[in-house]
Amino acid sequence: MKTLLRLKSSLQESVQDMLNGQMKMEAHSSSQYLAMSAWCHEQGLIETGEYFKKQAEEERTHMLKIYDYLIDMGGRALSPDVTDIQNDFTDLKAILEQYLEMEIGITESFNKMTDACIKAKDFQTVKFFEWFLTEQMEEEDAARRTLEIYELIGTELDGLFKIDHQIGKLKE
Ligand code: OFO
C-alpha cells in the first residue's frame, strides 16, 4: 500500500521530508511569534503585540500553503509537533533581533531546499518555492526595519512608546 501510494506521486521521498520539515519550521515560527505578541501585550506594547499576532497568523498560512502542496502532489503531510517556544524575553530589542534571525534562518532553509530540488530535478517544487523566496525578501526587510526603528528612535523618555507605534504601522 505504502509503495503504491509512493508510485502515485511524482514527489520524491526526500523532497516530501524536506517539505514536512519546513511545515514544522513555519509552525514553530507561528507559535514563537505568538509568544512574542503575548510578551509585548504584557509590557503595554500593544501595537507591536498586534504586529506579532499578525505575523503568527501569516506563518500559519505559510505552513498551510506547504500542506496544500503536499496534498495536491499526492504526498503525505504530517501535522508538526511544536516545542521549545520561548515565552520570556529580556527586552523588546532581544525580540526584534530574534525576529530577524528567525526570518534569515527561514530564507536560508528555502535556499537550501531550492538547491536540493534543482539537484533532484524536481522543477515543480522549485517553482512552488518561488513564492516563498519572494515573500522572504519582504519578511527580512520588515524585520530589519523594526530593528532600525528601534535604533533610530532609542529608548530615552517616551522612546518605547514611539517605537511601538511605528512598528504597529508597518502592518497597517
Ligand atoms: Fe514563513 O517565514 Fe516568515 O515569512
Coordinates of C-alpha atoms and ligand atoms in Angstrom, one line a residue:
M1 CA 0.0 0.0 0.0
K2 CA 2.8 2.4 1.0
T3 CA 4.7 1.6 -2.2
L4 CA 1.6 2.0 -4.3
L5 CA 0.9 5.4 -2.7
R6 CA 4.5 6.5 -3.5
L7 CA 4.1 5.4 -7.1
K8 CA 1.0 7.6 -7.4
S9 CA 3.1 10.7 -6.6
S10 CA 5.9 12.2 -8.5
L11 CA 7.1 13.7 -5.3
Q12 CA 10.4 12.2 -4.2
E13 CA 10.5 11.0 -0.6
S14 CA 13.5 13.3 0.2
V15 CA 11.5 16.3 -1.0
Q16 CA 8.4 15.3 0.9
D17 CA 10.6 15.0 4.1
M18 CA 12.0 18.5 3.4
L19 CA 8.5 19.9 3.0
N20 CA 7.3 18.4 6.2
G21 CA 10.4 19.8 7.9
Q22 CA 9.5 23.2 6.6
M23 CA 6.0 22.9 7.8
K24 CA 7.4 22.3 11.2
M25 CA 9.6 25.4 10.9
E26 CA 6.7 27.6 9.9
A27 CA 4.5 26.2 12.7
H28 CA 7.4 26.9 15.2
S29 CA 7.7 30.5 13.9
S30 CA 3.9 30.9 14.2
S31 CA 4.0 29.8 17.9
Q32 CA 7.1 31.8 18.7
Y33 CA 5.7 35.0 17.2
L34 CA 2.5 34.5 19.2
A35 CA 4.7 34.2 22.4
M36 CA 6.4 37.4 21.4
S37 CA 3.0 39.0 20.8
A38 CA 1.9 38.0 24.3
W39 CA 5.0 39.3 25.9
C40 CA 4.6 42.7 24.1
H41 CA 1.0 43.0 25.2
E42 CA 2.1 42.3 28.8
Q43 CA 4.5 45.2 28.6
G44 CA 1.9 47.5 27.3
L45 CA 3.5 47.4 23.8
I46 CA 0.1 46.7 22.2
E47 CA 0.8 47.8 18.7
T48 CA 3.9 45.6 18.5
G49 CA 1.8 42.8 20.2
E50 CA -0.7 43.1 17.3
Y51 CA 2.1 43.2 14.8
F52 CA 3.5 39.8 16.1
K53 CA 0.0 38.3 16.3
K54 CA -0.5 39.1 12.6
Q55 CA 3.0 37.7 11.9
A56 CA 2.0 34.5 13.7
E57 CA -1.1 34.2 11.5
E58 CA 1.0 34.7 8.4
E59 CA 3.4 31.9 9.4
R60 CA 0.4 29.6 9.8
T61 CA -0.8 30.4 6.3
H62 CA 2.7 29.6 5.1
M63 CA 2.6 26.2 6.8
L64 CA -0.8 25.5 5.3
K65 CA 0.4 26.5 1.8
I66 CA 3.0 23.8 2.1
Y67 CA 0.4 21.4 3.5
D68 CA -1.9 22.1 0.4
Y69 CA 1.1 21.5 -1.9
L70 CA 1.9 18.2 -0.3
I71 CA -1.7 17.1 -0.6
D72 CA -2.1 18.3 -4.1
M73 CA 1.0 16.4 -5.1
G74 CA -0.3 13.2 -3.6
G75 CA 2.3 13.3 -0.9
R76 CA 1.9 12.9 2.9
A77 CA 1.6 15.9 5.1
L78 CA 2.4 15.5 8.8
S79 CA 0.9 17.8 11.4
P80 CA 4.0 19.1 13.2
D81 CA 4.9 18.9 16.9
V82 CA 5.8 22.4 18.1
T83 CA 8.2 22.5 21.1
D84 CA 10.8 24.9 22.5
I85 CA 8.8 28.1 22.5
Q86 CA 10.5 30.9 24.4
N87 CA 8.0 32.9 26.4
D88 CA 10.3 35.2 28.4
F89 CA 12.4 37.9 26.9
T90 CA 14.9 40.4 28.3
D91 CA 13.5 43.4 26.3
L92 CA 12.0 44.4 23.0
K93 CA 15.3 44.7 21.3
A94 CA 16.0 41.0 22.1
I95 CA 12.7 40.1 20.5
L96 CA 13.4 42.1 17.3
E97 CA 16.9 40.6 17.0
Q98 CA 15.4 37.1 17.3
Y99 CA 12.7 38.0 14.8
L100 CA 15.3 39.0 12.2
E101 CA 17.4 35.9 13.0
M102 CA 14.4 33.6 12.5
E103 CA 13.5 35.2 9.2
I104 CA 17.1 34.9 7.9
G105 CA 17.0 31.2 9.0
I106 CA 13.8 30.6 7.0
T107 CA 15.3 32.2 3.9
E108 CA 18.4 30.0 4.3
S109 CA 16.2 27.0 4.6
F110 CA 14.3 27.8 1.3
N111 CA 17.6 28.5 -0.4
K112 CA 18.9 25.1 0.7
M113 CA 15.7 23.3 -0.3
T114 CA 15.6 25.0 -3.7
D115 CA 19.2 23.9 -4.3
A116 CA 18.4 20.3 -3.3
C117 CA 15.3 20.3 -5.6
I118 CA 17.3 21.6 -8.6
K119 CA 19.8 18.8 -8.0
A120 CA 17.0 16.3 -7.7
K121 CA 15.4 17.7 -10.9
D122 CA 12.2 18.4 -9.1
F123 CA 11.4 21.6 -11.0
Q124 CA 7.8 21.7 -9.9
T125 CA 8.8 22.1 -6.3
V126 CA 11.4 24.7 -7.4
K127 CA 8.6 26.6 -9.0
F128 CA 6.5 26.3 -5.8
F129 CA 9.4 27.7 -3.7
E130 CA 9.5 30.9 -5.9
W131 CA 6.6 32.4 -3.9
F132 CA 8.3 31.8 -0.6
L133 CA 11.7 33.2 -1.8
T134 CA 9.9 36.5 -2.8
E135 CA 8.0 36.5 0.4
Q136 CA 11.2 36.1 2.4
M137 CA 12.7 39.1 0.8
E138 CA 9.8 41.2 2.1
E139 CA 9.8 39.4 5.5
E140 CA 13.5 40.1 6.1
D141 CA 13.1 43.7 5.0
A142 CA 10.2 44.2 7.5
A143 CA 12.2 42.5 10.3
R144 CA 15.3 44.7 9.6
R145 CA 13.0 47.8 9.6
T146 CA 11.7 47.0 13.1
L147 CA 15.3 47.0 14.4
E148 CA 16.1 50.2 12.5
I149 CA 13.1 51.9 14.1
Y150 CA 14.3 50.7 17.5
E151 CA 17.8 52.1 16.9
L152 CA 16.7 55.3 15.3
I153 CA 14.2 56.3 18.0
G154 CA 16.0 54.9 21.0
T155 CA 14.5 54.2 24.4
E156 CA 15.1 57.5 26.1
L157 CA 12.0 59.3 27.5
D158 CA 8.9 58.1 25.6
G159 CA 11.1 56.3 23.0
L160 CA 9.5 52.8 23.6
F161 CA 6.0 54.3 23.1
K162 CA 7.0 55.8 19.8
I163 CA 8.8 52.6 18.7
D164 CA 5.7 50.6 19.5
H165 CA 3.6 53.0 17.4
Q166 CA 6.0 52.9 14.4
I167 CA 6.3 49.1 14.4
G168 CA 2.4 48.8 14.6
K169 CA 2.2 51.0 11.4
L170 CA 4.3 48.5 9.4
K171 CA 1.4 46.1 9.2
E172 CA -1.4 48.5 8.6
Ligands
OFO1 FE1 7.2 31.9 6.8 O1 8.7 32.6 7.3 FE2 8.5 34.4 7.8 O2 7.5 34.9 6.4

